[in-house]
Every structure is written in structure tokens, then in C-alpha cells.
Coordinates of C-alpha atoms in Angstrom, one line a residue:
X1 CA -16.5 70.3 -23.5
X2 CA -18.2 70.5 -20.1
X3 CA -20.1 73.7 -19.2
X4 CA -20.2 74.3 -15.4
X5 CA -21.9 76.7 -13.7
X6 CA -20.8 78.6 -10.5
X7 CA -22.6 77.5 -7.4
X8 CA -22.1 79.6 -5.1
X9 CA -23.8 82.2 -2.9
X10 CA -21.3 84.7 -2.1
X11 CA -16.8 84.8 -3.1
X12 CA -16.2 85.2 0.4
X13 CA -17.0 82.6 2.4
X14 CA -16.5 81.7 6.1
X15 CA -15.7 78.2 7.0
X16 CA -16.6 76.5 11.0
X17 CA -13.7 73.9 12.7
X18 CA -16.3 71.0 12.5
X19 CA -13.4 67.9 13.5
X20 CA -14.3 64.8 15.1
X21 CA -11.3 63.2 15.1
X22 CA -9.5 61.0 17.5
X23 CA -6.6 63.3 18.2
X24 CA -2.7 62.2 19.2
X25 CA -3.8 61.2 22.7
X26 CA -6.2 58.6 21.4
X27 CA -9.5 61.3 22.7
X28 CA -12.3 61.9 20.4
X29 CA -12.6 65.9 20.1
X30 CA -15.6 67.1 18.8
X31 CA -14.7 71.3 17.6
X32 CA -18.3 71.7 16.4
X33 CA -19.3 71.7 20.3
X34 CA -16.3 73.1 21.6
X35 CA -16.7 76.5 19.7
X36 CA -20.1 76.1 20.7
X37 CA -20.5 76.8 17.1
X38 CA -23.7 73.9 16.8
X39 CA -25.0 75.9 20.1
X40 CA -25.3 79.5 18.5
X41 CA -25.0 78.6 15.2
X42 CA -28.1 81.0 14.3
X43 CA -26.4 83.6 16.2
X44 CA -23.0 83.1 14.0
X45 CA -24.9 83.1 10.5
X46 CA -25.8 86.5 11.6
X47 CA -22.6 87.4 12.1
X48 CA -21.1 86.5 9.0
X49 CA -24.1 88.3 6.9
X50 CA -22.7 91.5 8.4
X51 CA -19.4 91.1 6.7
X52 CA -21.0 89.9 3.3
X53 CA -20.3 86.6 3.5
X54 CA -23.3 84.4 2.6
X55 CA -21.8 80.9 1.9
X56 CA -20.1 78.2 4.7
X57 CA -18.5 75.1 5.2
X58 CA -20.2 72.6 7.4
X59 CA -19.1 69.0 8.2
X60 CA -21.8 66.5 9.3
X61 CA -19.3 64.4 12.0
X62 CA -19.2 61.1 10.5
X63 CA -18.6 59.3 14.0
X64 CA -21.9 60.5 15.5
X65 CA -24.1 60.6 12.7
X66 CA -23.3 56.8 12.1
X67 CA -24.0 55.7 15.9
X68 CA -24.3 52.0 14.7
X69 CA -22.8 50.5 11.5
X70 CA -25.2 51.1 9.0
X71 CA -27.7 53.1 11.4
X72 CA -27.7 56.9 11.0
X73 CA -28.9 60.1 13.2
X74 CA -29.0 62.9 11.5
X75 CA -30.8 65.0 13.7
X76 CA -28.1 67.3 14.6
X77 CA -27.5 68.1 10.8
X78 CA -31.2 68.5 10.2
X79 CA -31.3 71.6 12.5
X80 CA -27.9 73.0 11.0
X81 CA -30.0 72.6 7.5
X82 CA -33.1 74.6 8.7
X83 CA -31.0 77.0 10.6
X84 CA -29.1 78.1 7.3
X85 CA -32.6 78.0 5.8
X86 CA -33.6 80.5 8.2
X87 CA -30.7 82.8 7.9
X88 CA -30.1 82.5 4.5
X89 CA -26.8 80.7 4.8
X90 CA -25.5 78.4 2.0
X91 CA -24.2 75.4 3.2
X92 CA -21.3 73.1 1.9
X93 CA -20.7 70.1 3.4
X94 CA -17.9 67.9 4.5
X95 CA -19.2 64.4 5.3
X96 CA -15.7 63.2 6.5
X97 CA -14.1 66.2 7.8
X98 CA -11.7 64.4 10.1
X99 CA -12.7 61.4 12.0
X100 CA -14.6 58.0 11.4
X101 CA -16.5 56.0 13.7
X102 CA -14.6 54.1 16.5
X103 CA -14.6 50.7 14.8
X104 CA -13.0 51.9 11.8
X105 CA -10.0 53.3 10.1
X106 CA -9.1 54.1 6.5
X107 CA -7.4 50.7 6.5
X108 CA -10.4 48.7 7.5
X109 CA -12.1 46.4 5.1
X110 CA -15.4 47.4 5.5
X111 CA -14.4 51.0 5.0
X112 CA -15.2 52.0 1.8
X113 CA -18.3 49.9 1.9
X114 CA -19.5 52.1 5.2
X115 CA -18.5 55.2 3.8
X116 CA -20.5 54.6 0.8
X117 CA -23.7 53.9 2.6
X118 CA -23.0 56.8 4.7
X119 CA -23.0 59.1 1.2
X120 CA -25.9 57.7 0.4
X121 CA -27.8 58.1 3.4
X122 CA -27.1 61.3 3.6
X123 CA -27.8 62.4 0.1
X124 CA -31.6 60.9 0.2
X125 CA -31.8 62.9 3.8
X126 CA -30.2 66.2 2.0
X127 CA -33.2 65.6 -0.5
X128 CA -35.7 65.3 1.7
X129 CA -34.8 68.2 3.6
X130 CA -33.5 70.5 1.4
X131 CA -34.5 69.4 -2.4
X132 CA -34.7 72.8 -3.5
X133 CA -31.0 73.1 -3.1
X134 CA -27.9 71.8 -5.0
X135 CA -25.7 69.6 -2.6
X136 CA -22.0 70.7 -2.8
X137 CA -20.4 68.2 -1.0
X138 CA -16.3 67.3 0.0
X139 CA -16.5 63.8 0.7
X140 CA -12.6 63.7 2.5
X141 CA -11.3 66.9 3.6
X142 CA -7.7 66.8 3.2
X143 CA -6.5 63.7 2.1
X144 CA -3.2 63.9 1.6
X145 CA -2.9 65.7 5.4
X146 CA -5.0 63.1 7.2
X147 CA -3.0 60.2 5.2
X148 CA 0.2 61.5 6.4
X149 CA -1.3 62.6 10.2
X150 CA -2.4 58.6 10.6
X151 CA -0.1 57.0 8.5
X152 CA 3.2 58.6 8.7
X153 CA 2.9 60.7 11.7
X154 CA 0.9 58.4 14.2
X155 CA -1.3 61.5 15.7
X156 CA -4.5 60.2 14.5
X157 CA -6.4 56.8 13.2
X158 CA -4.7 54.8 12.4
X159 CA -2.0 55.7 14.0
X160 CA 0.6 54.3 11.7
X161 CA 4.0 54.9 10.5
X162 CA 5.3 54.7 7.2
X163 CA 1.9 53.6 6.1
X164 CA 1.2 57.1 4.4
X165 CA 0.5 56.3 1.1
X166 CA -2.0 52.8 2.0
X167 CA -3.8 55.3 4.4
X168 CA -3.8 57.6 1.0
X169 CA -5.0 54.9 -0.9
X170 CA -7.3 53.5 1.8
X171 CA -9.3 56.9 1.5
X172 CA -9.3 57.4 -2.1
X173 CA -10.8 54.0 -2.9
X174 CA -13.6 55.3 -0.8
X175 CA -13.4 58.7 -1.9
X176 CA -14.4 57.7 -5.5
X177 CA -16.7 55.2 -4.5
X178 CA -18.5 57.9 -2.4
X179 CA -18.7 60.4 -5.1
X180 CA -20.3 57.6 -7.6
X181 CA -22.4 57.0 -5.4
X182 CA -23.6 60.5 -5.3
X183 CA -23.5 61.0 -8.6
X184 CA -25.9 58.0 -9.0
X185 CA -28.3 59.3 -6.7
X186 CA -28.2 62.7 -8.0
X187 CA -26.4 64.1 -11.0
X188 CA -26.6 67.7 -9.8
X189 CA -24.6 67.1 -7.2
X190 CA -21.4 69.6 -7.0
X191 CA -18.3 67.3 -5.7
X192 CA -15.4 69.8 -4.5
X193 CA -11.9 68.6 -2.9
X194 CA -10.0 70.3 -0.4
X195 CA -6.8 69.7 -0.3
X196 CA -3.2 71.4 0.8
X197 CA -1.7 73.3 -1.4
X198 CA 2.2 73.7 -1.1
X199 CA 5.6 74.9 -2.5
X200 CA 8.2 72.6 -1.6
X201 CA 12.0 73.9 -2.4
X202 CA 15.1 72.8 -2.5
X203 CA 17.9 73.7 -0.2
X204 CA 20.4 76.9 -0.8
X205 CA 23.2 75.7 -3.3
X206 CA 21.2 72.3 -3.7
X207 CA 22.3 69.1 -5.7
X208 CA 21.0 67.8 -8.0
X209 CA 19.8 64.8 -6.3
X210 CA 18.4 67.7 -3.9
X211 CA 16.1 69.5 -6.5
X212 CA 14.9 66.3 -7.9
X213 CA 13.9 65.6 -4.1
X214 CA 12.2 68.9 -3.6
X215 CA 10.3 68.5 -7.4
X216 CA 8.7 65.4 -6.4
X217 CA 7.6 66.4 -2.7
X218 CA 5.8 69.5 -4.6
X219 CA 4.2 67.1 -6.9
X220 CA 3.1 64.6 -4.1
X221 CA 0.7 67.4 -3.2
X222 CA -1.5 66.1 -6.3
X223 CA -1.3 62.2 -5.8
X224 CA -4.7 62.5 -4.5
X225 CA -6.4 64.7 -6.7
X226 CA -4.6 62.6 -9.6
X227 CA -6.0 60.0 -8.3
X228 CA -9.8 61.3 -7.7
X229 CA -9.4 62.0 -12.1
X230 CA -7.8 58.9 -12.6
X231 CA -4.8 59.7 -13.6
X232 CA -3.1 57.1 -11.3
X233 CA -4.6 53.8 -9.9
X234 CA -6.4 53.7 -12.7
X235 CA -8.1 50.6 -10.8
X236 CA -9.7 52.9 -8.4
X237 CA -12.4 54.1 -11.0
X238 CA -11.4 57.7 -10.8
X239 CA -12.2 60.0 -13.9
X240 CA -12.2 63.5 -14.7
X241 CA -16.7 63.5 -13.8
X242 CA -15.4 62.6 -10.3
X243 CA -14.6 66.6 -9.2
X244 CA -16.6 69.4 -10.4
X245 CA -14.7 72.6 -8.1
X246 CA -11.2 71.9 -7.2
X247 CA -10.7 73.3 -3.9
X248 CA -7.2 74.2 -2.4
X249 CA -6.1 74.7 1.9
X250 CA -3.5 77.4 1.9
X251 CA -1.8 78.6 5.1
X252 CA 1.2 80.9 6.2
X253 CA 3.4 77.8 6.7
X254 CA 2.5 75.9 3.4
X255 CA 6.2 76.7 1.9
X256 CA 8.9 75.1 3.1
X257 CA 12.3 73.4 2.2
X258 CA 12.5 69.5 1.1
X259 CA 14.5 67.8 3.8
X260 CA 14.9 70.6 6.7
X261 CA 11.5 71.1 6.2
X262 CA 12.3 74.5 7.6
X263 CA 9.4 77.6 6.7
X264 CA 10.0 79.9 4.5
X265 CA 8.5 83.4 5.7
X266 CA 6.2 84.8 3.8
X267 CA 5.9 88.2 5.3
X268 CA 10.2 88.8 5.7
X269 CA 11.5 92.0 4.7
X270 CA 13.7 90.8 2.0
X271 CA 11.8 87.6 0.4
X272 CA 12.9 84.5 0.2
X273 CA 13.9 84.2 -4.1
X274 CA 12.3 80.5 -3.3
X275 CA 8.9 81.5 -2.3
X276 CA 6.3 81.6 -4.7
X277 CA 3.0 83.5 -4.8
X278 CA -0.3 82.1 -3.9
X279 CA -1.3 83.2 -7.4
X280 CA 1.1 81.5 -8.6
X281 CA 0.3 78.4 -6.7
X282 CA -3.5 78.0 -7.5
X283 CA -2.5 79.0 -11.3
X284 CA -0.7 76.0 -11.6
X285 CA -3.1 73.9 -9.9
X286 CA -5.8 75.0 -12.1
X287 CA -4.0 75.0 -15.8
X288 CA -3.4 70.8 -14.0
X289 CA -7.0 70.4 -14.1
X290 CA -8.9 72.7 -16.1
X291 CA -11.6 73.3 -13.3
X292 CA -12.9 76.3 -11.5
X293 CA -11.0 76.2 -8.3
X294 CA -12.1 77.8 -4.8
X295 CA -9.5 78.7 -1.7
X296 CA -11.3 76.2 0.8
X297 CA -9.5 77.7 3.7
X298 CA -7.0 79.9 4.8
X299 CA -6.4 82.7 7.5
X300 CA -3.6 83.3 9.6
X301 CA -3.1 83.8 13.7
X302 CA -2.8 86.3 16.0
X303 CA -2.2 89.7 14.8
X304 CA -0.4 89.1 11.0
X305 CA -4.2 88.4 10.2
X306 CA -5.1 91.5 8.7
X307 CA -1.6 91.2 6.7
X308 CA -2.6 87.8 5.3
X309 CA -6.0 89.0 4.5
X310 CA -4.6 91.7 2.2
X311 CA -2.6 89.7 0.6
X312 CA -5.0 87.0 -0.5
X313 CA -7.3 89.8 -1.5
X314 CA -4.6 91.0 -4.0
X315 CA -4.0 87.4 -5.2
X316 CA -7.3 86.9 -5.8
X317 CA -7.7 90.2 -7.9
X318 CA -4.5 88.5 -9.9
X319 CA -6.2 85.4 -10.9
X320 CA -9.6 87.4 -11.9
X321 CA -7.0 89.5 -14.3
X322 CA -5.5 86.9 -15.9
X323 CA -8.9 84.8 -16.3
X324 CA -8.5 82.2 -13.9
X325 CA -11.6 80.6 -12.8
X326 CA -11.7 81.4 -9.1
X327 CA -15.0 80.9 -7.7
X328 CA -14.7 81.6 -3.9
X329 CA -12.5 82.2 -1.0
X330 CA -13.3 80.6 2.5
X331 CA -11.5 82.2 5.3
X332 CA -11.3 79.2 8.2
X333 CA -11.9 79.4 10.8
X334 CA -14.4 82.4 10.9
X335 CA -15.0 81.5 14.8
X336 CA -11.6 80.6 16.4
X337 CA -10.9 77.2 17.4
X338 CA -9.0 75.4 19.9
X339 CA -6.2 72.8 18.7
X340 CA -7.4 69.5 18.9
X341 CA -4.3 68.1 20.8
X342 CA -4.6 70.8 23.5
X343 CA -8.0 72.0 23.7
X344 CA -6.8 74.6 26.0
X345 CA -4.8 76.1 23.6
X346 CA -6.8 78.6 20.9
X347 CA -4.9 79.8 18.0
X348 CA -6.9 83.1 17.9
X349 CA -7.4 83.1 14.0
X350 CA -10.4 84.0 13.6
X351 CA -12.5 86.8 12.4
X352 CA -13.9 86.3 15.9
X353 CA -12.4 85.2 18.4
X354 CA -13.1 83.9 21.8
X355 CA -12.7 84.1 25.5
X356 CA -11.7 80.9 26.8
X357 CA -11.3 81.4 30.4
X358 CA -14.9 83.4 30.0
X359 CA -17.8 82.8 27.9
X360 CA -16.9 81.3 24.7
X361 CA -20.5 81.9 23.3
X362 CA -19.2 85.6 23.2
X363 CA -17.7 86.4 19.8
X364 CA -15.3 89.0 20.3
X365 CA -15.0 90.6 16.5
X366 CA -11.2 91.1 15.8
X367 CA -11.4 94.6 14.2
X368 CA -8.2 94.8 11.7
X369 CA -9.1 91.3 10.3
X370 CA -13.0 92.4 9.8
X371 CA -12.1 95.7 8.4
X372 CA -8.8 94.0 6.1
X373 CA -12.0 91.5 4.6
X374 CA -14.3 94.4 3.7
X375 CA -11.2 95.9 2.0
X376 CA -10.5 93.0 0.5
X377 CA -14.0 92.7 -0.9
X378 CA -13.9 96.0 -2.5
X379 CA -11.1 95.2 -3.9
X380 CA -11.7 92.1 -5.7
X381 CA -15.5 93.2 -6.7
X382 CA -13.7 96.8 -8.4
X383 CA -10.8 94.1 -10.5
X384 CA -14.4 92.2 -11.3
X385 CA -15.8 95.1 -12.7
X386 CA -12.7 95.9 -14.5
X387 CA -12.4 92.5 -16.1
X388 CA -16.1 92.6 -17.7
X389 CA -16.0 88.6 -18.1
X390 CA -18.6 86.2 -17.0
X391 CA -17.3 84.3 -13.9
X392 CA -20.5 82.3 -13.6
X393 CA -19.8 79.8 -16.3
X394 CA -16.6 78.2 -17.0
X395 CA -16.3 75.6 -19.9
X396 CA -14.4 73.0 -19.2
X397 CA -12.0 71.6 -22.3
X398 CA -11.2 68.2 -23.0
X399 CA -8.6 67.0 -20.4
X400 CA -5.2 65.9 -21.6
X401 CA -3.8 62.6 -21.6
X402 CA -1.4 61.6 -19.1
X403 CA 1.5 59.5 -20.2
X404 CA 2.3 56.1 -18.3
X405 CA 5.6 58.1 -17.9
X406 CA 4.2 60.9 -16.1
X407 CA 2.2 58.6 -14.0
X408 CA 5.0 56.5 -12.7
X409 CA 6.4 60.3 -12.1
X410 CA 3.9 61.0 -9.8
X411 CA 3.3 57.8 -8.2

């Protein structure tokens, strides 16, 4: 058994569009500096202290802290540090959000080697400046998204397709090698994923062939994780040490049919019998993996916001019930963002959001969503209460044994 204690600052947490990735037009985008986020970033910590929320997710840019192979600045992430220091802001960190230096791509030989170096330069700089705290750190946001963006879709590095799953493996094998490589520098150090989290159906009057289709598109959604524990490509090093929080990405659109890949609404006035609750959803993640499990991101645009707010917030009082280990819930974007194809475009899905023919360093407070969050914290802290358990420690049970049939299953 493995006895692992909750990390975290606050439940609710706000999360800041840190991307850096070449988008579908070949243009490096750089979201930390288009929400002006880096800019004012003291001014937004203050902000999200006035809704509660004392814990974010950060990403330190991979392609301009490496400005030379092997040679790192990371003066920008320095004063994000001491600005959180100030404030009183937890940090967690994503040290490939999206994006990699222009010389490389997942499919690069030297990329696993770089991306190691990078983890460890930056976990002797953490130390430095910061020893007093724990690092919690996502070393690939996303990998099964970013695999199939530049591998299947062509809308990002490497701009592949069919290629999905060598981008996928590409990143894992670096992945694992990152997080030993943190591990060996500092055992203390919290490694949590962040990865989609879906419900993929089958058709209306399906065939069988159909449902089969639409059972192993849902279960595609845990290649990488499965991978990360080891439970395929063995030959990758992955174990069960290799994640300590298993995070999960969940937005409005995250159900949808195999095939068609039509949406399933999840606000409709008479439900879809196919859609499944997000309680549901991170249930069966977590009974997969027998880890405490955080909602890494999710909101929702324009003005359903407040909607999808209370509906998380009851989720999240379902899971505390019924004893499920959830240690957080990061709403992302706290600061609205513009899409990184058309950085004209803002999706407006924020907390805040922002004025884009004005001053974007004004935060304009979107009042349903703000007031819908403080609900939604009473709420969860009363169920809480109610429950009378500890949700600071979880203990961890042996993990199971997976078959060589239910590998080649999920391969």
C-alpha cells in the first residue's frame, strides 16, 4: 500500500492558457503573452483570491525557456515563482503544455533525450528557488489530444497524418523518462497527468461491429495513461510510481458518437439515454487506477457557463458521497483566451473575460459564472462536512494485474 497525501492549496482551482505551440498555420502563438496574463499576473492572483481559489496551473513554455539545445532561461518563470510567492498562489506546472522548440518534434531522435535535460534543469532551478515547496508537475499536458492534433490531424508539429499513435508513443517515451528523471532528483515530487476524458457511443440501433467500434474509441482515451503505469509498452519503463494524481480535461463537447462523431448535448431538454455523467466518467477513471484524481480543466463558453458550473459542483458533491478521491477542480481558463488558430477570435469562457478591441489587461468579471463558483463552493464544502471522512490522505492499494489479453485490448 501507498499512502499519499493531498497536495493541494485550495479544491477550486483556476487554471491560465499558457500554449506555445506552432498552431495550423505553421505560427508560434504564445497565449501566456496574449492574455497578457505574464504582464499582470500579480494583478490576476488577486483576483482569483477573491473567489477562493488559492491553487493554479502554470506552464513554463518549453520553446523559450530552451533558447539553445541544452541552454535554458528561465527568467520569465523565476518571476511567475516569486510572484505566486508574493500573493500566496500555489503553483502547478506544466513543462510541455503545448509546443517544443523549433528544431524538434515528438518524432525527433533527440527528443526524449532534450526533454529529459529540460526536467532536470528545471527541477534543480525549482529547488533553488522555491525549495520550501513541493513541485507538482505535468510533464505533457494532453497527450492523447496533441498526438492526434500532430499526428492525425496535421494542425500542429508534426504535422502528420495517420501518424497518431508514433506521435503518442513519441511523447510517452519521453514522458516516463521525464518523470524518472524527476523522481531521481527529488522523490517528493508530485507527477499529475492531464488528459481528456471522454464517452464515446455508438450509433442509434448500432451493430454490433458498431458497439465494438464505439467500446474501443472510449478505451483509446487511456492508452496514454496505460502506458505512463505500464500497463502497455512495457519497454517504455512505465510503472504504477510514475503518476501520483490522475488528472482528467472535461469539456461540454467531450461526448460524442463513434463514427459521426456527432455531440451529444449535454444541456437538451430530454437527455440523450447515451450520455453519461461526469461522475460517472471520473468514477470509472479512478476505480482504473486507484489514485486520487483532480478535474485539470473544464469550463464552458459564453453564457451556458454558469449552467456548467452548477453542474460540476453537483458532480463533485457525488464523488465526495460515494468516497471518491477527488482532490481538486481547475476551472480553465480563469482569464479568457483567444484560439490559437485565430487569435482574433476569444471564446469568452472565462470567469473573466476580456475586451479585445479595448484593453485586454481589463478583466471584466462575468457575474453568473463568479456567483455559480461561490455556489458551487458552498456546496461541495456543506457534502464535505456531511461526509466526515479525511480527504487529505488516500491509501493507495496494490494495483491489479493486467492480462496480456487486456493489453492487446487496449493497444
Amino acid at each position: 500500500m501507498t499512502i499519499i497525501e493531498n497536495p493541494f492549496k485550495s479544491f477550486w482551482m483556476g487554471g491560465f492558457e499558457c500554449t506555445d505551440q506552432l498552431n495550423f498555420y505553421g505560427n508560434r502563438v504564445d497565449l501566456l503573452n496574449e492574455t497578457v496574463h505574464f504582464k499582470f499576473i500579480h494583478e490576476d492572483y488577486e483576483l482569483l483570491k477573491t473567489l477562493n481559489i488559492n491553487t493554479v496551473r502554470e506552464g513554463i513554455r518549453w520553446s523559450k525557456v530552451e533558447y539553445e539545445p541544452y541552454q535554458y532561461d528561465f527568467s520569465d518563470v523565476k518571476e511567475m515563482i516569486l510572484a505566486g510567492k508574493t500573493c500566496g498562489i500555489q503553483q502547478v506546472w506544466d513543462i510541455c503544455h503545448f509546443g517544443y522548440p523549433d528544431d524538434l518534434s515528438p518524432l525527433h531522435p533527440h527528443f526524449t533525450r532534450r526533454f529529459v535535460a529540460l526536467c532536470e534543469a528545471f527541477a534543480a532551478f525549482y529547488n533553488d528557488v522555491a525549495p520550501e515547496q513541493t513541485l507538482i508537475v505535468t510533464p505533457i499536458n494532453e497527450v492523447s489530444f496533441i498526438s492526434w492534433l500532430g499526428g492525425d490531424a496535421a494542425a500542429t508539429s508534426p504535422y502528420c497524418r495517420h501518424n497518431g499513435w508514433e506521435v503518442k508513443y513519441g511523447l510517452m517515451r519521453a514522458y516516463i523518462a521525464g518523470v524518472k528523471a524527476l523522481k531521481a532528483f527529488d522523490p517528493s515530487i508530485r507527477i499529475m497527468t492531464t488528459e481528456p476524458l471522454i464517452n464515446v457511443v455508438p450509433p442509434l440501433n448500432a451493430t454490433q461491429e458498431q458497439i465494438e467500434r464505439a467500446r474501443w474509441e472510449h478505451e483509446l482515451q487511456y492508452q496514454s495513461v496505460d502506458m505512463l503505469c505500464g500497463r502497455i509498452c512495457p519497454e517504455l519503463g512505465g510503472s504504477p510510481e510514475c503518476m501520483d494524481i490522475l488528472g482528467f480535461n472535461f469539456y461540454y463537447d467531450n461526448q460524442w458518437v463513434a463514427g459521426s462523431h456527432q455531440v451529444l448535448g449535454w444541456n437538451d431538454k430530454y437527455p440523450d439515454t447515451r450520455l453519461r455523467s461526469l461522475s460517472e466518467l471520473i468514477k470509472e477513471a479512478h476505480l482504473r487506477y486507484d489514485v486520487p484524481v483532480v478535474l485539470t480543466e473544464t469550463s464552458h463558453p459564453l453564457e451556458d457557463r454558469p449552467v456548467w458550473i452548477k453542474m460540476v459542483a453537483e458532480e463533485t458533491g457525488k464523488l465526495i458521497q460515494d468516497d471518491v478521491p477527488l482532490w481538486g477542480v481547475c476551472y480553465y481558463p480563469i482569464i479568457d483566451r483567444p484560439d490559437w488558430d485565430h487569435l482574433h477570435h476569444w471564446h469568452h469562457s472565462g470567469i473573466w473575460d476580456t475586451d479585445p478591441s479595448g484593453d485586454i489587461s481589463v478583466r471584466i468579471l462575468h457575474e453568473p459564472s463568479a456567483n455559480a463558483l461561490l455556489k458551487g463552493q458552498i456546496k461541495v464544502e456543506k457534502v464535505v462536512e456531511n461526509a466526515g471522512s479525511n480527504k487529505f490522505v488516500y491509501i493507495r492499494k496494490n494495483p491489479e494485474v493486467v492480462t496480456a489479453e487486456q493489453e492487446t485490448s487496449l493497444v
